[in-house]
mmCIF file of C-alpha atoms in Angstrom:
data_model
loop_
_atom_site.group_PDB
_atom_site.id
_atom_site.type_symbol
_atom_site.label_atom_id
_atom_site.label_comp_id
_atom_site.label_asym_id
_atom_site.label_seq_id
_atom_site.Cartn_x
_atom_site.Cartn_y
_atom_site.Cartn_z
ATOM 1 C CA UNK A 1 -10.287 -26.869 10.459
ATOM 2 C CA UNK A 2 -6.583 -27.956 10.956
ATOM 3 C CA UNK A 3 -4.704 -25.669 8.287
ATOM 4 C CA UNK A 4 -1.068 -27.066 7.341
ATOM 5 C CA UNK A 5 0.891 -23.955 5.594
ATOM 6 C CA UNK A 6 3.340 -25.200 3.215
ATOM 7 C CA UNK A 7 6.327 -23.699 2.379
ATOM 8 C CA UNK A 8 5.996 -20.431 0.376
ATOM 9 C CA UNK A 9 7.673 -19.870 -3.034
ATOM 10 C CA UNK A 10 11.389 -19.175 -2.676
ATOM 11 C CA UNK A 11 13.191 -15.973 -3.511
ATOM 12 C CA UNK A 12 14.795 -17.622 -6.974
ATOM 13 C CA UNK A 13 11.025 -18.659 -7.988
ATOM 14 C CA UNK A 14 10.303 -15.452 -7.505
ATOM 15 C CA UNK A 15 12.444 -13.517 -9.746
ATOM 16 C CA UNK A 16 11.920 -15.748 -11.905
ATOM 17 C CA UNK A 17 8.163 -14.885 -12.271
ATOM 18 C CA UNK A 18 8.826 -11.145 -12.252
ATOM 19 C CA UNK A 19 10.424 -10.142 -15.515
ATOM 20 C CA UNK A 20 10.292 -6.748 -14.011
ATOM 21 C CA UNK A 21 12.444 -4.105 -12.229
ATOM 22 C CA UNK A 22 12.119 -4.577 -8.173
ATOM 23 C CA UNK A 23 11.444 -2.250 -6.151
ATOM 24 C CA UNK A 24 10.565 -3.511 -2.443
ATOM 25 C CA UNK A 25 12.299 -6.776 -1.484
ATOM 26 C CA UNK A 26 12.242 -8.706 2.057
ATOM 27 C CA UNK A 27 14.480 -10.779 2.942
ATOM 28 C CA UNK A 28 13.776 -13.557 5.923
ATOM 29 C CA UNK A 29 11.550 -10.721 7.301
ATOM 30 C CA UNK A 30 9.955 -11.919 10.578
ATOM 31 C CA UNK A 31 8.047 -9.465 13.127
ATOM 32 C CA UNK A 32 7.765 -10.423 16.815
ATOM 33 C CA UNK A 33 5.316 -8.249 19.616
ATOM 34 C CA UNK A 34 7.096 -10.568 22.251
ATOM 35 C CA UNK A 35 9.641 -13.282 22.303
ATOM 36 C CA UNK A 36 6.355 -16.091 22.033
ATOM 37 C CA UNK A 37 4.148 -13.864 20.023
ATOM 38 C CA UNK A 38 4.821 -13.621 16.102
ATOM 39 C CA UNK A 39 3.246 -11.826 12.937
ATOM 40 C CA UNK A 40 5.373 -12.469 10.198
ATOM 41 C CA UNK A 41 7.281 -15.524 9.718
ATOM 42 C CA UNK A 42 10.808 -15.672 7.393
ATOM 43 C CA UNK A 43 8.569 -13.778 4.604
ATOM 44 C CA UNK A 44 10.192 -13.507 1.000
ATOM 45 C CA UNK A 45 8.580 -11.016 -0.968
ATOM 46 C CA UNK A 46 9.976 -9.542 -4.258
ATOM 47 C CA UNK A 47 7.658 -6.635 -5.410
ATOM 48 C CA UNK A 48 7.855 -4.810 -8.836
ATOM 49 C CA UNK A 49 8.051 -1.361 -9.946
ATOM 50 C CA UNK A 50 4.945 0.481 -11.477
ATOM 51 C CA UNK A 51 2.479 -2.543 -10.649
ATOM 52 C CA UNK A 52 -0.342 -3.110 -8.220
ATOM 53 C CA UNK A 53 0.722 -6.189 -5.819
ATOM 54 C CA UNK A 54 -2.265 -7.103 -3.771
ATOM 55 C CA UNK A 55 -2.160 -9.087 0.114
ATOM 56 C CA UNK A 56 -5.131 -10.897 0.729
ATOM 57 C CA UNK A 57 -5.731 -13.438 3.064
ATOM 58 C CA UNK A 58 -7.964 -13.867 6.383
ATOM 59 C CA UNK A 59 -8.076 -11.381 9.520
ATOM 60 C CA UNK A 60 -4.822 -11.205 11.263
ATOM 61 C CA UNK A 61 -2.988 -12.798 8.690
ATOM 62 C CA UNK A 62 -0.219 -10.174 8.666
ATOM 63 C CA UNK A 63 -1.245 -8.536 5.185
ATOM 64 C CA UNK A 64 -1.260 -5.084 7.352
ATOM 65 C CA UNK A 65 1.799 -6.071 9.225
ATOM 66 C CA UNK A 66 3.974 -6.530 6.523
ATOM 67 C CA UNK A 67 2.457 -3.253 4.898
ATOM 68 C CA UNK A 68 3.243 -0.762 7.516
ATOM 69 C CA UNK A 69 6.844 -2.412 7.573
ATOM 70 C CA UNK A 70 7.498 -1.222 4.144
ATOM 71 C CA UNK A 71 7.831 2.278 5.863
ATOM 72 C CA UNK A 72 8.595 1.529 9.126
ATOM 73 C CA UNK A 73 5.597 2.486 10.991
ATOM 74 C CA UNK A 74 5.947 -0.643 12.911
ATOM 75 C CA UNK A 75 8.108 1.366 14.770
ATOM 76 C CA UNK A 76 5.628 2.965 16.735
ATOM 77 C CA UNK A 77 4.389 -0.020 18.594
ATOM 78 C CA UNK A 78 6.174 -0.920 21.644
ATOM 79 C CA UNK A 79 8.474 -3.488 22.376
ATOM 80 C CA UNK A 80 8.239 -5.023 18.529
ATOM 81 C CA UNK A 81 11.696 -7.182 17.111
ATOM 82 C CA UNK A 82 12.208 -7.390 13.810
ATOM 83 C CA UNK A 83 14.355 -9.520 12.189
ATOM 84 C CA UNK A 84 15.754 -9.698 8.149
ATOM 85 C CA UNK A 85 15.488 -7.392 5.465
ATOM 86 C CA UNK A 86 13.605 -4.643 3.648
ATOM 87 C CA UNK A 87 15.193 -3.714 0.552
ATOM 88 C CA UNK A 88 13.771 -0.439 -1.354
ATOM 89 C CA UNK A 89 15.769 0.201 -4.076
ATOM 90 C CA UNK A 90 18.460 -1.940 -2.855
ATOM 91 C CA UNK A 91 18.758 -0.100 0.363
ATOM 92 C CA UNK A 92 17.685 -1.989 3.752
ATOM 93 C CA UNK A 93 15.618 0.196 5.084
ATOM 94 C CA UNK A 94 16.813 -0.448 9.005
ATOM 95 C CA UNK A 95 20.115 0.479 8.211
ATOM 96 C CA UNK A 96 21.487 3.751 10.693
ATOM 97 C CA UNK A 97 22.208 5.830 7.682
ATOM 98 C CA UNK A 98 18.508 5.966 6.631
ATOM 99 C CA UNK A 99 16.282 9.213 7.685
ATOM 100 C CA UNK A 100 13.034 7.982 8.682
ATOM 101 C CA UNK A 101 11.402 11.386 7.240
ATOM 102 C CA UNK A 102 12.827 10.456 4.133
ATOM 103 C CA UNK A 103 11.628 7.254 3.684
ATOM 104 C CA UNK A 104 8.316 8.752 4.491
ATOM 105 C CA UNK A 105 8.274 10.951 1.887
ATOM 106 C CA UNK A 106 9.197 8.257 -0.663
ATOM 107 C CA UNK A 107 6.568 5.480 0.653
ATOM 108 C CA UNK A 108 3.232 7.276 0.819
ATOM 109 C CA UNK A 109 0.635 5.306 3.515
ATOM 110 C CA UNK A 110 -3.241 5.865 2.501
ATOM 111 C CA UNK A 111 -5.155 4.191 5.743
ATOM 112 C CA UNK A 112 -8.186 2.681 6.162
ATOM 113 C CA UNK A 113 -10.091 5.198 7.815
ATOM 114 C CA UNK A 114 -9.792 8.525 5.953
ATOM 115 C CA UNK A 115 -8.151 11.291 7.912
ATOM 116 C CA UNK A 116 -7.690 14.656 6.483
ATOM 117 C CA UNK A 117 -6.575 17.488 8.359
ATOM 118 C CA UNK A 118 -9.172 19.125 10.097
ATOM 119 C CA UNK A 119 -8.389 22.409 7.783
ATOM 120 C CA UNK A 120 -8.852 23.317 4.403
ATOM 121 C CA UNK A 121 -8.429 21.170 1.131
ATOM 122 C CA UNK A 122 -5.720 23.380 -0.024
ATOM 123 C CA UNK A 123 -4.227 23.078 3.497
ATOM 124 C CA UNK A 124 -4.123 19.311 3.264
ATOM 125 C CA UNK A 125 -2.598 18.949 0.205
ATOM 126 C CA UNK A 126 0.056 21.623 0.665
ATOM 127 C CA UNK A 127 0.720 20.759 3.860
ATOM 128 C CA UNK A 128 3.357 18.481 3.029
ATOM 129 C CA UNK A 129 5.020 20.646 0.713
ATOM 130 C CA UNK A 130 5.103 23.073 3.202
ATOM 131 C CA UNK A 131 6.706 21.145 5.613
ATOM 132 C CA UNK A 132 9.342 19.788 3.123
ATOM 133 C CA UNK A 133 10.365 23.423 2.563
ATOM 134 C CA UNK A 134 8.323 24.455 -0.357
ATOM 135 C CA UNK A 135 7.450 28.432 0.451
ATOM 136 C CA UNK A 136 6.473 30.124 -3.180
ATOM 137 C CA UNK A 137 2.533 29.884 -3.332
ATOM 138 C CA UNK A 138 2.467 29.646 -7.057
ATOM 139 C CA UNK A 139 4.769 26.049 -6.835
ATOM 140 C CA UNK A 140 2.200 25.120 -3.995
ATOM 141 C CA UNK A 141 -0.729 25.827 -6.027
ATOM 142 C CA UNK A 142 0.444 23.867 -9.104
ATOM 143 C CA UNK A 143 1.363 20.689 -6.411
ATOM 144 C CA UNK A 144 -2.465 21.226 -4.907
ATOM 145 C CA UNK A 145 -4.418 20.880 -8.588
ATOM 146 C CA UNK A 146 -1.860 18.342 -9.797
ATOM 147 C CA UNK A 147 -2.451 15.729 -6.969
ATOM 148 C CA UNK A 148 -6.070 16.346 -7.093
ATOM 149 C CA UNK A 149 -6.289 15.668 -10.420
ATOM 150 C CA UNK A 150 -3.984 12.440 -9.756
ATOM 151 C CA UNK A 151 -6.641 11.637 -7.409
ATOM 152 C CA UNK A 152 -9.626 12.010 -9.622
ATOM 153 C CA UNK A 153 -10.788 15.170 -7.702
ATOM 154 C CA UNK A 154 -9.891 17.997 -8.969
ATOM 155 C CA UNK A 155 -13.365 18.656 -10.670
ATOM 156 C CA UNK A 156 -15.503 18.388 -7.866
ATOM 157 C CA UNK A 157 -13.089 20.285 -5.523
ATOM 158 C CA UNK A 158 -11.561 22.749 -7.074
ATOM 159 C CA UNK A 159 -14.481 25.692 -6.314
ATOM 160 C CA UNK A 160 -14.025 24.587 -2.741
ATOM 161 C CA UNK A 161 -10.362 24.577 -1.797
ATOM 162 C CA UNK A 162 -11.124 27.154 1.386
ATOM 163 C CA UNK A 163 -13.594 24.868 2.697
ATOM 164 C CA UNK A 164 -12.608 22.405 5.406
ATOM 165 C CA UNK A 165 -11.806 18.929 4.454
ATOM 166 C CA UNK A 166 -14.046 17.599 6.692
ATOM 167 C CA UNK A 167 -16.865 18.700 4.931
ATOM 168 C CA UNK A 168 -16.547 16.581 1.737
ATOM 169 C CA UNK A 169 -17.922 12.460 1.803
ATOM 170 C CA UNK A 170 -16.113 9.634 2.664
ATOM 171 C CA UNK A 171 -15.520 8.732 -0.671
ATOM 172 C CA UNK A 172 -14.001 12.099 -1.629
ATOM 173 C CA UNK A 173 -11.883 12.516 2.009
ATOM 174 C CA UNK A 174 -10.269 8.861 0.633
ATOM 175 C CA UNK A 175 -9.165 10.422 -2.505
ATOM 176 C CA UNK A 176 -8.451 13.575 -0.588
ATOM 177 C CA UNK A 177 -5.879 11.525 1.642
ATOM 178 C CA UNK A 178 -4.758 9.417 -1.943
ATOM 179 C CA UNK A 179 -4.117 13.037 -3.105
ATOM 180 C CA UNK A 180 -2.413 14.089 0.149
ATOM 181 C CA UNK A 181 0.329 11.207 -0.105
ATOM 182 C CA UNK A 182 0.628 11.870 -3.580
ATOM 183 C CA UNK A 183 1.722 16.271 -3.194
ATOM 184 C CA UNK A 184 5.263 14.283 -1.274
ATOM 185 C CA UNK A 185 5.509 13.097 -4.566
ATOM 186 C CA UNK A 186 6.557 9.535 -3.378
ATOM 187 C CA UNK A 187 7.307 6.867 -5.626
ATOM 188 C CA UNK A 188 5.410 3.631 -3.411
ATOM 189 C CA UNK A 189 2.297 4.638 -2.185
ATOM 190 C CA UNK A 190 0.775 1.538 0.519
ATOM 191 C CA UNK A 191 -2.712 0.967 1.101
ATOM 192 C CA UNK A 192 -4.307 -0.382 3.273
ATOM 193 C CA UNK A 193 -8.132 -1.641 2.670
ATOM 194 C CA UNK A 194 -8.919 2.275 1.412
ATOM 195 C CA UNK A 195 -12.158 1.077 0.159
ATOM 196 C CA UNK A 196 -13.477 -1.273 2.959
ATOM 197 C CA UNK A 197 -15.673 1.598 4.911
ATOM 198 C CA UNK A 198 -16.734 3.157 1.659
ATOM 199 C CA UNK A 199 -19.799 2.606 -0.846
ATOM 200 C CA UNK A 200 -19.991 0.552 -3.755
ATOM 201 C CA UNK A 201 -19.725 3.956 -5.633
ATOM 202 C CA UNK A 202 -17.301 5.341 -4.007
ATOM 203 C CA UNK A 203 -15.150 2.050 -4.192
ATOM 204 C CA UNK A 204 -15.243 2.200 -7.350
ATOM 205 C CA UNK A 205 -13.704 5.931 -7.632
ATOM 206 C CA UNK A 206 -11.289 4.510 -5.526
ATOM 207 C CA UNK A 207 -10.119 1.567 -7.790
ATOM 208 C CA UNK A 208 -10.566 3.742 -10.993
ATOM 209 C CA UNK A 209 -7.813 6.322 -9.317
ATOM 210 C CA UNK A 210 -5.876 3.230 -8.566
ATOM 211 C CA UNK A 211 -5.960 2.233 -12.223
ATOM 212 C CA UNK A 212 -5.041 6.000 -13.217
ATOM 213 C CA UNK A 213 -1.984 6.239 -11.043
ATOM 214 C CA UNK A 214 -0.742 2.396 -11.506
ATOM 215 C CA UNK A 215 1.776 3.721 -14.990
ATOM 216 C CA UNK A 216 3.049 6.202 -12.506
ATOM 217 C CA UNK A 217 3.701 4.798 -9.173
ATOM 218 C CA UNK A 218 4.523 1.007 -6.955
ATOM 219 C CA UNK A 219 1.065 0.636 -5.616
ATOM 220 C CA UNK A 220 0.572 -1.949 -2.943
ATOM 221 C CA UNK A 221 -2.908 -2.643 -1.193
ATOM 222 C CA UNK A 222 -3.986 -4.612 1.268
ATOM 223 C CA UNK A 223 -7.442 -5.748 0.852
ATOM 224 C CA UNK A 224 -10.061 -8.383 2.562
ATOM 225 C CA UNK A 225 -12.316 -7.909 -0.504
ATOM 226 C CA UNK A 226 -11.068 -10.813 -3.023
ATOM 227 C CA UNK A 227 -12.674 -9.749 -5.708
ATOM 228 C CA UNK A 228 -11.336 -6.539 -5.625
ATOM 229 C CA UNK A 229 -7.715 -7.598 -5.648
ATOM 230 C CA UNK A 230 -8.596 -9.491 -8.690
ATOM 231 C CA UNK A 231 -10.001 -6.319 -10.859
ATOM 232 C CA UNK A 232 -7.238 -4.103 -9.980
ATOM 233 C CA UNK A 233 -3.836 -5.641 -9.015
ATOM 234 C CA UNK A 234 -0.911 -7.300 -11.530
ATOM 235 C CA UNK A 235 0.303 -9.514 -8.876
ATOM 236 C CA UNK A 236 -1.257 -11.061 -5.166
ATOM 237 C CA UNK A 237 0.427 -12.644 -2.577
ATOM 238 C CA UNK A 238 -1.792 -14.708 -0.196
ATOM 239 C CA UNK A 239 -0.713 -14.793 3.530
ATOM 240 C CA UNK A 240 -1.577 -16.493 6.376
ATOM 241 C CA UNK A 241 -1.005 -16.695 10.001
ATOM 242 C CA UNK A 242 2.115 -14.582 8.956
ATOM 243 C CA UNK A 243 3.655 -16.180 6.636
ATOM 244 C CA UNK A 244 3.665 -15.650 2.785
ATOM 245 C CA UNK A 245 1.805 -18.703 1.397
ATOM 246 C CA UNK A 246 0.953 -18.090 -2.092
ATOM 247 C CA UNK A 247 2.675 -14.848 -4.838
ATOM 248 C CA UNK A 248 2.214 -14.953 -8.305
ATOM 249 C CA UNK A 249 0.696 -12.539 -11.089
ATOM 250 C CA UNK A 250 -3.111 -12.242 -9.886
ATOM 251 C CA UNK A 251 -4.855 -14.104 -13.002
ATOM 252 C CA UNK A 252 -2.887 -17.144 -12.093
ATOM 253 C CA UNK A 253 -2.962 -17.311 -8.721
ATOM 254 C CA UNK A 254 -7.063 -16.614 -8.779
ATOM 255 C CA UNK A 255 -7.304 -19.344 -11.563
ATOM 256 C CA UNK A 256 -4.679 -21.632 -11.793
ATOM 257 C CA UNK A 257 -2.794 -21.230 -7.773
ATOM 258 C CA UNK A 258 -0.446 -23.986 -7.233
ATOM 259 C CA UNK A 259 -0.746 -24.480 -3.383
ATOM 260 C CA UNK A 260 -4.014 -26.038 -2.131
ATOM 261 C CA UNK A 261 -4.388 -24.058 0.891
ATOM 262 C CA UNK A 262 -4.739 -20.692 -1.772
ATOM 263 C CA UNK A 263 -7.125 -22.251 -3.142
ATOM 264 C CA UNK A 264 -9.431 -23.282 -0.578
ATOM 265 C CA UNK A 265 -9.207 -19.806 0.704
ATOM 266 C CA UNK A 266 -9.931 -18.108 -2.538
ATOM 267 C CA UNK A 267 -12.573 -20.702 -3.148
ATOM 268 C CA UNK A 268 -14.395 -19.853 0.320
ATOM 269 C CA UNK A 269 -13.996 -23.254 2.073
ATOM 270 C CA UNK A 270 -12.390 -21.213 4.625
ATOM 271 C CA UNK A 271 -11.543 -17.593 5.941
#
């Protein structure tokens, strides 16, 4: 199927949609591996404060791409060019001035896979605490049960805070890492797919914490799972082949998109 990608909503369409305070912005953002090989292509993103903004589109799209730019683990891969902006607060991201840690701690990253800390619960929330210089106990404690609770697990967890991590289900090691990003107390947390390798059940813990945090925090999620992104996220922007095809608030763009190719994908005549 010959797919013809038309040219994405500008920047001024954009603001115009979001009657809301921004809080990530990109700005002609395009990601190369190699001089031939691209990801993201001149993407214009404008993403609001306190919301959940969903990226859907097919495999290899560049929904991930662009997620792990938003706190520069892109970095990590070798040989990578990037070119444009990422705004967070105003502030490009890339600029010298800006201490990578920081950013970090302000842009919390909740991965596919669950990986906690192959030590205790307590250990795994207060481990970044810890590291950021936090030493009284008593402060620790109170960061531990708040972010569980955040992270709807407080209750099931909190008779077990000595035992390893690695002991609870998927479902609860997920919220254990949601509640992990959460003891930085950031104010973006990024996912990306959290729910794919989990149960129906446990997916839906997952999107119920999502809802819970969403009045507190800039939540953005990639997900492959369509229907999801519709139950759980203010505002989706469809990709594909990196670049941004398709961003408006989600009940629009799932029933009313204005670019053809959005619609055949959310349709299922393709992806």
């Amino acid at each position: 199927m010959a797919i013809n990608i038309s040219t994405a909503i500008s920047r001024e369409t954009v603001s115009e949609l979001l009657n809301e305070n921004i809080v990530i912005q990109t700005n002609n953002l395009s990601l190369y591996y190699t001089p031939e090989k691209s990801a993201l292509k001149n993407v214009n993103i404008q993403i609001p404060e306190k919301k959940v903004t969903a990226f859907i589109g097919p495999s290899g799209c560049g929904k991930s791409t662009l997620l792990r730019n938003f706190n520069r683990m892109n970095d990590l891969i070798p040989g990578i060019k990037i070119e444009g902006k990422i705004l967070i607060n105003g502030k490009n991201i890339y600029d010298p001035d800006v201490e990578l840690e920081d950013l970090r701690k302000r842009v919390g990253m909740v991965f596919q896979k669950s990986n906690p800390f192959p030590m205790s619960i307590w250990e795994n929330i207060a481990f970044g605490p810890k590291v950021n210089g936090l030493s009284n106990k008593k402060d620790i404690d109170e960061i531990v049960e708040e972010s569980l609770r955040q992270a709807d697990l407080w209750k099931e967890v909190k008779e077990r805070l000595n035992e390893s991590a690695l002991d609870l289900s998927g479902g609860q090691q997920q919220r254990l890492c949601i509640a992990r990003a959460l003891a930085n107390k950031p104010e973006i947390i990024l996912m990306d797919e959290p729910a794919s390798a989990l149960d129906p059940i446990s997916t839906g813990k997952i999107e119920e914490t999502i809802d819970e945090l969403r009045n507190n925090y800039t939540i953005v999620i990639v997900t492959h799972n369509m229907q999801q992104a519709a139950r759980i996220s203010d505002y989706t922007a469809f990709m594909m082949v990196g670049e941004l095809v398709e961003f408006n608030d989600t009940n629009t763009l799932f029933t009313h998109p204005d670019k053809k190719l959005t619609e055949e994908y959310i349709t299922g005549r393709f992806g």
